[in-house]
Short mmCIF file of N, CA and C in Angstrom, two decimals:
data_model
loop_
_atom_site.label_atom_id
_atom_site.label_comp_id
_atom_site.label_asym_id
_atom_site.label_seq_id
_atom_site.Cartn_x
_atom_site.Cartn_y
_atom_site.Cartn_z
N MET N 162 6.88 -7.29 19.64
CA MET N 162 6.66 -7.72 18.26
C MET N 162 7.81 -7.20 17.40
N PRO N 163 8.42 -8.05 16.57
CA PRO N 163 9.53 -7.59 15.74
C PRO N 163 9.06 -6.58 14.69
N ARG N 164 9.95 -5.66 14.37
CA ARG N 164 9.63 -4.62 13.39
C ARG N 164 9.61 -5.24 11.98
N ASN N 165 8.58 -4.88 11.22
CA ASN N 165 8.47 -5.36 9.85
C ASN N 165 9.49 -4.62 8.99
N THR N 166 10.30 -5.38 8.26
CA THR N 166 11.35 -4.75 7.47
C THR N 166 11.21 -4.99 5.97
N THR N 167 10.37 -5.94 5.59
CA THR N 167 10.12 -6.19 4.17
C THR N 167 8.62 -6.22 3.93
N VAL N 168 8.22 -6.07 2.69
CA VAL N 168 6.80 -6.14 2.34
C VAL N 168 6.21 -7.46 2.82
N ARG N 169 6.94 -8.52 2.63
CA ARG N 169 6.46 -9.85 3.02
C ARG N 169 6.10 -9.91 4.51
N ASP N 170 6.84 -9.19 5.34
CA ASP N 170 6.58 -9.19 6.78
C ASP N 170 5.20 -8.66 7.14
N TYR N 171 4.61 -7.84 6.27
CA TYR N 171 3.30 -7.24 6.53
C TYR N 171 2.14 -8.12 6.06
N ILE N 172 2.42 -9.19 5.34
CA ILE N 172 1.38 -10.02 4.75
C ILE N 172 1.00 -11.14 5.71
N ARG N 173 -0.29 -11.21 6.01
CA ARG N 173 -0.80 -12.22 6.93
C ARG N 173 -1.20 -13.46 6.14
N THR N 174 -0.95 -14.62 6.72
CA THR N 174 -1.39 -15.88 6.12
C THR N 174 -2.55 -16.43 6.93
N ILE N 175 -3.64 -16.73 6.22
CA ILE N 175 -4.82 -17.32 6.86
C ILE N 175 -4.95 -18.75 6.35
N VAL N 176 -4.85 -19.68 7.27
CA VAL N 176 -4.87 -21.11 6.93
C VAL N 176 -6.31 -21.56 6.65
N ASP N 177 -6.45 -22.40 5.61
CA ASP N 177 -7.73 -23.02 5.25
C ASP N 177 -8.80 -21.99 4.86
N PHE N 178 -8.39 -20.94 4.15
CA PHE N 178 -9.34 -19.96 3.62
C PHE N 178 -9.05 -19.74 2.14
N PRO N 179 -10.00 -19.73 1.27
CA PRO N 179 -11.45 -19.85 1.49
C PRO N 179 -11.94 -21.29 1.65
N LYS N 180 -11.02 -22.25 1.48
CA LYS N 180 -11.41 -23.64 1.73
C LYS N 180 -10.21 -24.38 2.30
N GLU N 181 -10.46 -25.56 2.84
CA GLU N 181 -9.42 -26.35 3.47
C GLU N 181 -8.26 -26.61 2.52
N GLY N 182 -7.05 -26.47 3.04
CA GLY N 182 -5.85 -26.72 2.26
C GLY N 182 -5.26 -25.48 1.59
N ILE N 183 -5.98 -24.37 1.64
CA ILE N 183 -5.50 -23.12 1.03
C ILE N 183 -4.82 -22.27 2.09
N MET N 184 -3.66 -21.74 1.73
CA MET N 184 -2.96 -20.76 2.58
C MET N 184 -3.21 -19.40 1.93
N PHE N 185 -4.16 -18.64 2.45
CA PHE N 185 -4.56 -17.37 1.86
C PHE N 185 -3.58 -16.27 2.27
N ARG N 186 -3.00 -15.61 1.30
CA ARG N 186 -2.06 -14.52 1.55
C ARG N 186 -2.84 -13.22 1.57
N ASP N 187 -3.00 -12.66 2.75
CA ASP N 187 -3.87 -11.51 2.98
C ASP N 187 -3.07 -10.22 2.98
N VAL N 188 -3.25 -9.42 1.91
CA VAL N 188 -2.52 -8.15 1.80
C VAL N 188 -3.24 -7.01 2.51
N THR N 189 -4.42 -7.25 3.08
CA THR N 189 -5.11 -6.14 3.76
C THR N 189 -4.31 -5.65 4.97
N THR N 190 -3.54 -6.53 5.58
CA THR N 190 -2.69 -6.10 6.70
C THR N 190 -1.57 -5.19 6.20
N LEU N 191 -1.07 -5.43 5.02
CA LEU N 191 -0.08 -4.56 4.37
C LEU N 191 -0.71 -3.21 4.07
N PHE N 192 -1.91 -3.21 3.47
CA PHE N 192 -2.59 -1.96 3.12
C PHE N 192 -2.94 -1.14 4.36
N ALA N 193 -3.24 -1.80 5.47
CA ALA N 193 -3.66 -1.10 6.69
C ALA N 193 -2.52 -0.39 7.40
N ASP N 194 -1.29 -0.78 7.12
CA ASP N 194 -0.14 -0.18 7.79
C ASP N 194 0.47 0.90 6.88
N PRO N 195 0.51 2.15 7.34
CA PRO N 195 1.01 3.22 6.46
C PRO N 195 2.44 3.00 5.98
N ARG N 196 3.30 2.49 6.85
CA ARG N 196 4.69 2.24 6.44
C ARG N 196 4.77 1.10 5.43
N GLY N 197 4.02 0.03 5.70
CA GLY N 197 4.02 -1.11 4.79
C GLY N 197 3.43 -0.76 3.44
N PHE N 198 2.32 -0.03 3.43
CA PHE N 198 1.68 0.35 2.18
C PHE N 198 2.60 1.25 1.36
N ARG N 199 3.22 2.22 2.02
CA ARG N 199 4.17 3.11 1.32
C ARG N 199 5.34 2.30 0.76
N MET N 200 5.85 1.36 1.55
CA MET N 200 6.96 0.52 1.10
C MET N 200 6.56 -0.26 -0.16
N ALA N 201 5.38 -0.85 -0.15
CA ALA N 201 4.92 -1.64 -1.29
C ALA N 201 4.78 -0.77 -2.54
N VAL N 202 4.14 0.38 -2.42
CA VAL N 202 3.95 1.26 -3.57
C VAL N 202 5.29 1.73 -4.10
N ASP N 203 6.17 2.17 -3.21
CA ASP N 203 7.50 2.63 -3.64
C ASP N 203 8.28 1.52 -4.34
N GLN N 204 8.25 0.32 -3.79
CA GLN N 204 8.99 -0.78 -4.40
C GLN N 204 8.38 -1.23 -5.72
N MET N 205 7.06 -1.12 -5.84
CA MET N 205 6.43 -1.47 -7.11
C MET N 205 6.78 -0.45 -8.20
N LEU N 206 6.99 0.79 -7.80
CA LEU N 206 7.35 1.85 -8.75
C LEU N 206 8.81 1.80 -9.17
N HIS N 207 9.67 1.36 -8.28
CA HIS N 207 11.12 1.46 -8.49
C HIS N 207 11.62 0.91 -9.83
N PRO N 208 11.19 -0.27 -10.28
CA PRO N 208 11.72 -0.79 -11.55
C PRO N 208 11.39 0.07 -12.77
N TYR N 209 10.45 1.00 -12.61
CA TYR N 209 9.98 1.78 -13.76
C TYR N 209 10.43 3.23 -13.72
N ALA N 210 11.38 3.53 -12.85
CA ALA N 210 11.92 4.90 -12.78
C ALA N 210 12.47 5.27 -14.16
N GLY N 211 12.03 6.39 -14.68
CA GLY N 211 12.49 6.87 -15.97
C GLY N 211 11.75 6.31 -17.16
N GLU N 212 10.87 5.33 -16.94
CA GLU N 212 10.07 4.74 -18.03
C GLU N 212 8.88 5.64 -18.32
N GLN N 213 8.48 5.70 -19.58
CA GLN N 213 7.24 6.39 -19.92
C GLN N 213 6.08 5.46 -19.62
N ILE N 214 5.18 5.90 -18.78
CA ILE N 214 3.95 5.18 -18.47
C ILE N 214 2.82 6.17 -18.65
N ASP N 215 1.83 5.81 -19.46
CA ASP N 215 0.70 6.69 -19.70
C ASP N 215 -0.48 6.39 -18.79
N LYS N 216 -0.67 5.12 -18.48
CA LYS N 216 -1.78 4.71 -17.61
C LYS N 216 -1.38 3.48 -16.82
N VAL N 217 -2.00 3.37 -15.66
CA VAL N 217 -1.87 2.18 -14.82
C VAL N 217 -3.20 1.45 -14.88
N VAL N 218 -3.15 0.15 -15.15
CA VAL N 218 -4.35 -0.68 -15.18
C VAL N 218 -4.32 -1.58 -13.95
N GLY N 219 -5.39 -1.53 -13.16
CA GLY N 219 -5.51 -2.35 -11.96
C GLY N 219 -6.44 -3.51 -12.19
N LEU N 220 -6.01 -4.70 -11.77
CA LEU N 220 -6.82 -5.92 -11.89
C LEU N 220 -7.74 -6.05 -10.69
N GLU N 221 -8.96 -6.42 -10.93
CA GLU N 221 -9.99 -6.61 -9.90
C GLU N 221 -9.43 -7.47 -8.77
N ALA N 222 -9.62 -7.13 -7.54
CA ALA N 222 -10.13 -5.90 -6.99
C ALA N 222 -9.02 -5.18 -6.20
N ARG N 223 -8.13 -5.94 -5.58
CA ARG N 223 -7.09 -5.27 -4.79
C ARG N 223 -6.10 -4.53 -5.68
N GLY N 224 -6.07 -4.86 -6.96
CA GLY N 224 -5.26 -4.11 -7.91
C GLY N 224 -5.74 -2.68 -8.07
N PHE N 225 -7.01 -2.42 -7.69
CA PHE N 225 -7.52 -1.05 -7.74
C PHE N 225 -6.84 -0.20 -6.67
N ILE N 226 -6.64 -0.77 -5.51
CA ILE N 226 -6.01 -0.04 -4.40
C ILE N 226 -4.58 0.31 -4.78
N LEU N 227 -3.84 -0.68 -5.22
CA LEU N 227 -2.44 -0.46 -5.62
C LEU N 227 -2.35 0.42 -6.85
N GLY N 228 -3.15 0.11 -7.86
CA GLY N 228 -3.10 0.86 -9.11
C GLY N 228 -3.41 2.32 -8.93
N GLY N 229 -4.40 2.62 -8.09
CA GLY N 229 -4.74 4.02 -7.83
C GLY N 229 -3.59 4.77 -7.16
N ALA N 230 -2.96 4.13 -6.19
CA ALA N 230 -1.83 4.75 -5.49
C ALA N 230 -0.64 4.95 -6.44
N ILE N 231 -0.37 3.95 -7.27
CA ILE N 231 0.76 4.04 -8.20
C ILE N 231 0.49 5.08 -9.28
N ALA N 232 -0.73 5.10 -9.82
CA ALA N 232 -1.09 6.11 -10.81
C ALA N 232 -0.95 7.52 -10.23
N HIS N 233 -1.37 7.69 -8.99
CA HIS N 233 -1.23 8.99 -8.32
C HIS N 233 0.24 9.41 -8.23
N GLN N 234 1.08 8.48 -7.81
CA GLN N 234 2.52 8.79 -7.70
C GLN N 234 3.13 9.16 -9.05
N LEU N 235 2.64 8.54 -10.11
CA LEU N 235 3.17 8.79 -11.45
C LEU N 235 2.48 9.97 -12.15
N SER N 236 1.41 10.47 -11.55
CA SER N 236 0.58 11.53 -12.16
C SER N 236 0.05 11.11 -13.52
N VAL N 237 -0.46 9.88 -13.58
CA VAL N 237 -1.07 9.34 -14.80
C VAL N 237 -2.46 8.81 -14.47
N GLY N 238 -3.21 8.44 -15.50
CA GLY N 238 -4.55 7.92 -15.31
C GLY N 238 -4.55 6.49 -14.80
N PHE N 239 -5.69 6.12 -14.23
CA PHE N 239 -5.91 4.77 -13.73
C PHE N 239 -7.11 4.16 -14.46
N VAL N 240 -6.98 2.89 -14.85
CA VAL N 240 -8.05 2.17 -15.55
C VAL N 240 -8.30 0.85 -14.83
N PRO N 241 -9.56 0.58 -14.44
CA PRO N 241 -9.86 -0.71 -13.82
C PRO N 241 -10.23 -1.77 -14.84
N ILE N 242 -9.80 -3.00 -14.58
CA ILE N 242 -10.32 -4.18 -15.28
C ILE N 242 -11.19 -4.89 -14.25
N ARG N 243 -12.49 -5.02 -14.60
CA ARG N 243 -13.48 -5.49 -13.65
C ARG N 243 -14.14 -6.78 -14.08
N LYS N 244 -14.80 -7.40 -13.13
CA LYS N 244 -15.64 -8.55 -13.44
C LYS N 244 -16.80 -8.10 -14.31
N LYS N 245 -17.29 -9.02 -15.11
CA LYS N 245 -18.38 -8.73 -16.05
C LYS N 245 -19.57 -8.07 -15.35
N GLY N 246 -20.09 -7.02 -15.99
CA GLY N 246 -21.29 -6.36 -15.50
C GLY N 246 -21.07 -5.27 -14.47
N LYS N 247 -19.82 -4.96 -14.12
CA LYS N 247 -19.54 -3.97 -13.07
C LYS N 247 -19.20 -2.58 -13.61
N LEU N 248 -18.91 -2.46 -14.92
CA LEU N 248 -18.57 -1.17 -15.51
C LEU N 248 -19.81 -0.60 -16.20
N PRO N 249 -20.06 0.70 -16.04
CA PRO N 249 -21.31 1.28 -16.55
C PRO N 249 -21.33 1.61 -18.04
N GLY N 250 -20.19 1.83 -18.66
CA GLY N 250 -20.16 2.24 -20.06
C GLY N 250 -20.04 1.06 -21.00
N THR N 251 -19.77 1.38 -22.27
CA THR N 251 -19.56 0.34 -23.28
C THR N 251 -18.23 -0.34 -23.02
N THR N 252 -18.24 -1.67 -23.03
CA THR N 252 -17.05 -2.43 -22.66
C THR N 252 -16.70 -3.45 -23.74
N ILE N 253 -15.49 -3.95 -23.63
CA ILE N 253 -15.11 -5.18 -24.32
C ILE N 253 -14.80 -6.19 -23.23
N SER N 254 -14.96 -7.47 -23.54
CA SER N 254 -14.77 -8.50 -22.51
C SER N 254 -13.86 -9.61 -22.99
N GLN N 255 -13.33 -10.33 -22.01
CA GLN N 255 -12.44 -11.45 -22.27
C GLN N 255 -12.75 -12.54 -21.26
N ASP N 256 -13.00 -13.74 -21.76
CA ASP N 256 -13.23 -14.85 -20.84
C ASP N 256 -11.91 -15.57 -20.56
N TYR N 257 -11.89 -16.28 -19.46
CA TYR N 257 -10.71 -17.07 -19.10
C TYR N 257 -11.14 -18.22 -18.21
N LYS N 258 -10.31 -19.22 -18.15
CA LYS N 258 -10.65 -20.43 -17.41
C LYS N 258 -10.22 -20.32 -15.95
N LEU N 259 -11.08 -20.82 -15.11
CA LEU N 259 -10.79 -20.99 -13.69
C LEU N 259 -10.57 -22.47 -13.43
N GLU N 260 -10.20 -22.81 -12.20
CA GLU N 260 -10.01 -24.22 -11.87
C GLU N 260 -11.26 -25.02 -12.20
N TYR N 261 -12.43 -24.46 -11.86
CA TYR N 261 -13.71 -25.09 -12.18
C TYR N 261 -14.59 -24.04 -12.83
N GLY N 262 -14.65 -24.04 -14.16
CA GLY N 262 -15.52 -23.11 -14.85
C GLY N 262 -14.76 -21.99 -15.54
N GLU N 263 -15.47 -20.90 -15.79
CA GLU N 263 -14.91 -19.76 -16.49
C GLU N 263 -15.31 -18.47 -15.79
N ALA N 264 -14.60 -17.40 -16.11
CA ALA N 264 -14.93 -16.06 -15.63
C ALA N 264 -14.73 -15.10 -16.80
N ILE N 265 -15.25 -13.91 -16.64
CA ILE N 265 -15.13 -12.87 -17.67
C ILE N 265 -14.74 -11.57 -17.00
N VAL N 266 -13.76 -10.87 -17.61
CA VAL N 266 -13.40 -9.53 -17.17
C VAL N 266 -13.64 -8.55 -18.30
N GLU N 267 -13.81 -7.28 -17.93
CA GLU N 267 -14.13 -6.24 -18.91
C GLU N 267 -13.33 -4.97 -18.66
N ILE N 268 -13.27 -4.16 -19.72
CA ILE N 268 -12.65 -2.84 -19.66
C ILE N 268 -13.49 -1.93 -20.54
N HIS N 269 -13.59 -0.66 -20.18
CA HIS N 269 -14.29 0.28 -21.05
C HIS N 269 -13.59 0.34 -22.40
N ASP N 270 -14.37 0.40 -23.47
CA ASP N 270 -13.79 0.35 -24.80
C ASP N 270 -13.02 1.61 -25.20
N ASP N 271 -13.13 2.67 -24.39
CA ASP N 271 -12.40 3.91 -24.68
C ASP N 271 -11.36 4.24 -23.60
N ALA N 272 -11.05 3.27 -22.75
CA ALA N 272 -10.17 3.52 -21.60
C ALA N 272 -8.70 3.67 -21.98
N ILE N 273 -8.30 3.05 -23.07
CA ILE N 273 -6.90 3.06 -23.51
C ILE N 273 -6.87 3.40 -24.99
N GLN N 274 -5.97 4.31 -25.32
CA GLN N 274 -5.80 4.71 -26.71
C GLN N 274 -4.63 3.93 -27.32
N PRO N 275 -4.69 3.64 -28.62
CA PRO N 275 -3.58 2.92 -29.27
C PRO N 275 -2.24 3.60 -29.02
N GLY N 276 -1.25 2.79 -28.66
CA GLY N 276 0.10 3.29 -28.43
C GLY N 276 0.38 3.73 -27.01
N GLU N 277 -0.65 3.82 -26.15
CA GLU N 277 -0.38 4.22 -24.77
C GLU N 277 0.42 3.14 -24.07
N LYS N 278 1.35 3.58 -23.22
CA LYS N 278 2.23 2.69 -22.45
C LYS N 278 1.52 2.37 -21.13
N ILE N 279 1.36 1.07 -20.88
CA ILE N 279 0.54 0.60 -19.77
C ILE N 279 1.36 -0.21 -18.78
N LEU N 280 1.15 0.07 -17.49
CA LEU N 280 1.67 -0.76 -16.40
C LEU N 280 0.47 -1.49 -15.80
N VAL N 281 0.51 -2.82 -15.79
CA VAL N 281 -0.56 -3.64 -15.21
C VAL N 281 -0.19 -3.96 -13.77
N VAL N 282 -1.15 -3.77 -12.86
CA VAL N 282 -0.88 -3.93 -11.43
C VAL N 282 -1.91 -4.86 -10.79
N GLY N 283 -1.43 -5.79 -9.96
CA GLY N 283 -2.30 -6.66 -9.18
C GLY N 283 -1.64 -6.98 -7.86
N ASP N 284 -2.41 -7.55 -6.95
CA ASP N 284 -1.84 -7.88 -5.65
C ASP N 284 -1.12 -9.22 -5.67
N LEU N 285 -1.67 -10.20 -6.43
CA LEU N 285 -1.15 -11.55 -6.35
C LEU N 285 -1.19 -12.22 -7.72
N LEU N 286 -0.09 -12.85 -8.07
CA LEU N 286 0.00 -13.62 -9.31
C LEU N 286 -0.02 -15.09 -8.95
N ALA N 287 -1.12 -15.76 -9.29
CA ALA N 287 -1.27 -17.19 -9.00
C ALA N 287 -1.19 -17.97 -10.31
N THR N 288 -2.33 -18.30 -10.89
CA THR N 288 -2.33 -19.06 -12.16
C THR N 288 -2.14 -18.16 -13.36
N GLY N 289 -2.33 -16.86 -13.20
CA GLY N 289 -2.14 -15.92 -14.29
C GLY N 289 -3.37 -15.70 -15.16
N GLY N 290 -4.48 -16.37 -14.86
CA GLY N 290 -5.67 -16.27 -15.69
C GLY N 290 -6.25 -14.87 -15.79
N THR N 291 -6.45 -14.21 -14.66
CA THR N 291 -7.00 -12.87 -14.68
C THR N 291 -6.05 -11.90 -15.37
N ALA N 292 -4.78 -11.98 -15.04
CA ALA N 292 -3.80 -11.08 -15.65
C ALA N 292 -3.70 -11.31 -17.15
N ALA N 293 -3.69 -12.56 -17.60
CA ALA N 293 -3.62 -12.85 -19.03
C ALA N 293 -4.85 -12.31 -19.76
N ALA N 294 -6.02 -12.46 -19.16
CA ALA N 294 -7.24 -11.92 -19.76
C ALA N 294 -7.16 -10.39 -19.84
N GLY N 295 -6.66 -9.76 -18.77
CA GLY N 295 -6.49 -8.31 -18.78
C GLY N 295 -5.51 -7.84 -19.85
N ILE N 296 -4.44 -8.57 -20.01
CA ILE N 296 -3.43 -8.26 -21.04
C ILE N 296 -4.07 -8.30 -22.43
N LYS N 297 -4.88 -9.32 -22.67
CA LYS N 297 -5.55 -9.45 -23.97
C LYS N 297 -6.47 -8.26 -24.22
N LEU N 298 -7.19 -7.82 -23.19
CA LEU N 298 -8.07 -6.65 -23.34
C LEU N 298 -7.28 -5.40 -23.70
N ILE N 299 -6.20 -5.17 -22.98
CA ILE N 299 -5.36 -4.00 -23.22
C ILE N 299 -4.80 -4.03 -24.64
N GLU N 300 -4.32 -5.18 -25.05
CA GLU N 300 -3.75 -5.30 -26.40
C GLU N 300 -4.81 -5.12 -27.47
N ARG N 301 -6.04 -5.57 -27.22
CA ARG N 301 -7.12 -5.37 -28.20
C ARG N 301 -7.43 -3.88 -28.38
N LEU N 302 -7.21 -3.08 -27.36
CA LEU N 302 -7.41 -1.64 -27.46
C LEU N 302 -6.18 -0.91 -28.01
N GLY N 303 -5.10 -1.64 -28.24
CA GLY N 303 -3.90 -1.03 -28.81
C GLY N 303 -2.89 -0.54 -27.80
N GLY N 304 -3.11 -0.84 -26.52
CA GLY N 304 -2.15 -0.46 -25.49
C GLY N 304 -0.88 -1.28 -25.58
N GLU N 305 0.23 -0.66 -25.22
CA GLU N 305 1.54 -1.34 -25.19
C GLU N 305 1.92 -1.56 -23.73
N ILE N 306 1.91 -2.79 -23.31
CA ILE N 306 2.18 -3.11 -21.90
C ILE N 306 3.68 -3.12 -21.68
N ILE N 307 4.12 -2.25 -20.76
CA ILE N 307 5.56 -2.21 -20.47
C ILE N 307 5.95 -3.24 -19.42
N SER N 308 4.99 -3.59 -18.53
CA SER N 308 5.30 -4.56 -17.49
C SER N 308 4.05 -4.90 -16.70
N CYS N 309 4.15 -5.98 -15.92
CA CYS N 309 3.12 -6.39 -14.98
C CYS N 309 3.77 -6.45 -13.60
N ALA N 310 3.17 -5.78 -12.63
CA ALA N 310 3.74 -5.71 -11.28
C ALA N 310 2.76 -6.25 -10.25
N PHE N 311 3.28 -7.08 -9.35
CA PHE N 311 2.46 -7.70 -8.31
C PHE N 311 3.19 -7.60 -6.98
N ILE N 312 2.44 -7.67 -5.89
CA ILE N 312 3.06 -7.77 -4.58
C ILE N 312 3.58 -9.19 -4.39
N ILE N 313 2.72 -10.18 -4.67
CA ILE N 313 3.03 -11.58 -4.37
C ILE N 313 3.02 -12.42 -5.64
N ASP N 314 4.00 -13.29 -5.75
CA ASP N 314 4.02 -14.33 -6.78
C ASP N 314 3.91 -15.67 -6.07
N LEU N 315 3.02 -16.52 -6.57
CA LEU N 315 2.93 -17.90 -6.10
C LEU N 315 3.50 -18.77 -7.22
N PRO N 316 4.83 -18.94 -7.25
CA PRO N 316 5.49 -19.57 -8.40
C PRO N 316 5.02 -20.99 -8.70
N ASP N 317 4.61 -21.73 -7.69
CA ASP N 317 4.18 -23.11 -7.91
C ASP N 317 2.91 -23.20 -8.77
N LEU N 318 2.17 -22.10 -8.89
CA LEU N 318 0.92 -22.11 -9.66
C LEU N 318 1.13 -21.69 -11.12
N GLY N 319 2.35 -21.23 -11.47
CA GLY N 319 2.70 -21.05 -12.87
C GLY N 319 2.27 -19.78 -13.57
N GLY N 320 1.72 -18.82 -12.86
CA GLY N 320 1.26 -17.59 -13.49
C GLY N 320 2.35 -16.79 -14.17
N ARG N 321 3.51 -16.68 -13.52
CA ARG N 321 4.61 -15.92 -14.10
C ARG N 321 5.01 -16.51 -15.46
N LYS N 322 5.09 -17.82 -15.53
CA LYS N 322 5.47 -18.48 -16.79
C LYS N 322 4.46 -18.16 -17.88
N ILE N 323 3.18 -18.19 -17.56
CA ILE N 323 2.14 -17.88 -18.55
C ILE N 323 2.30 -16.45 -19.06
N LEU N 324 2.51 -15.51 -18.16
CA LEU N 324 2.65 -14.11 -18.58
C LEU N 324 3.93 -13.90 -19.39
N GLU N 325 5.00 -14.54 -18.97
CA GLU N 325 6.26 -14.41 -19.72
C GLU N 325 6.13 -15.03 -21.10
N GLU N 326 5.35 -16.11 -21.23
CA GLU N 326 5.12 -16.70 -22.55
C GLU N 326 4.31 -15.77 -23.44
N LEU N 327 3.55 -14.86 -22.83
CA LEU N 327 2.82 -13.84 -23.59
C LEU N 327 3.73 -12.66 -23.94
N GLY N 328 5.01 -12.75 -23.54
CA GLY N 328 5.97 -11.69 -23.84
C GLY N 328 6.02 -10.58 -22.80
N MET N 329 5.45 -10.84 -21.63
CA MET N 329 5.40 -9.82 -20.59
C MET N 329 6.63 -9.83 -19.69
N ASP N 330 7.01 -8.63 -19.27
CA ASP N 330 7.99 -8.43 -18.21
C ASP N 330 7.20 -8.50 -16.91
N VAL N 331 7.64 -9.31 -15.95
CA VAL N 331 6.89 -9.51 -14.71
C VAL N 331 7.77 -9.20 -13.51
N HIS N 332 7.24 -8.39 -12.60
CA HIS N 332 7.93 -8.09 -11.34
C HIS N 332 7.00 -8.43 -10.18
N ALA N 333 7.57 -9.01 -9.12
CA ALA N 333 6.82 -9.27 -7.89
C ALA N 333 7.73 -8.91 -6.72
N LEU N 334 7.14 -8.37 -5.67
CA LEU N 334 7.93 -7.95 -4.51
C LEU N 334 8.35 -9.11 -3.63
N CYS N 335 7.54 -10.18 -3.63
CA CYS N 335 7.91 -11.35 -2.83
C CYS N 335 7.21 -12.59 -3.39
N ALA N 336 7.67 -13.74 -2.96
CA ALA N 336 7.08 -15.00 -3.40
C ALA N 336 6.82 -15.89 -2.19
N PHE N 337 5.77 -16.70 -2.31
CA PHE N 337 5.47 -17.73 -1.34
C PHE N 337 5.47 -19.05 -2.10
N GLU N 338 6.46 -19.88 -1.82
CA GLU N 338 6.60 -21.14 -2.56
C GLU N 338 6.16 -22.32 -1.72
N GLY N 339 5.59 -23.31 -2.40
CA GLY N 339 5.35 -24.61 -1.81
C GLY N 339 4.30 -24.71 -0.74
N ASP N 340 3.61 -23.63 -0.50
CA ASP N 340 2.54 -23.75 0.51
C ASP N 340 1.41 -22.93 0.04
#
């Protein structure tokens, strides 16, 4: 078996999951490999060397794995953005559109203080809906987002463009185009 040399090499593609015609990009194989996971965390941190970051916000759910690891490396706090009804304290919520229907994400109302510098982390940037909703929550609490970092960008789905139109700096370690 050839040695994995890039983050992309560790990502498994599952055909027709969760439904026919979808090429599911599975990062669990990346997370399961200590070298691959370390490579991903280190590369996600690299663009922010020397930047002030007060907290890392992870997007549901694989963003929790990455966000926790990145927050640990930076010695800063971690804040989850979760699906509605999953956080125990007082929250604020933001709805967003899905392909069919809507969804809602939430954050604790005391998780971010005004002026704190925030790095938003997720595993995959597709349509940008979840990330855009998370950005709105952070901004409502007064957080200043320095950047959004993802392992995978699916450029054909337009998420990067949506986030950039919101004024966000966006970084992704790799892209899967056209499939």
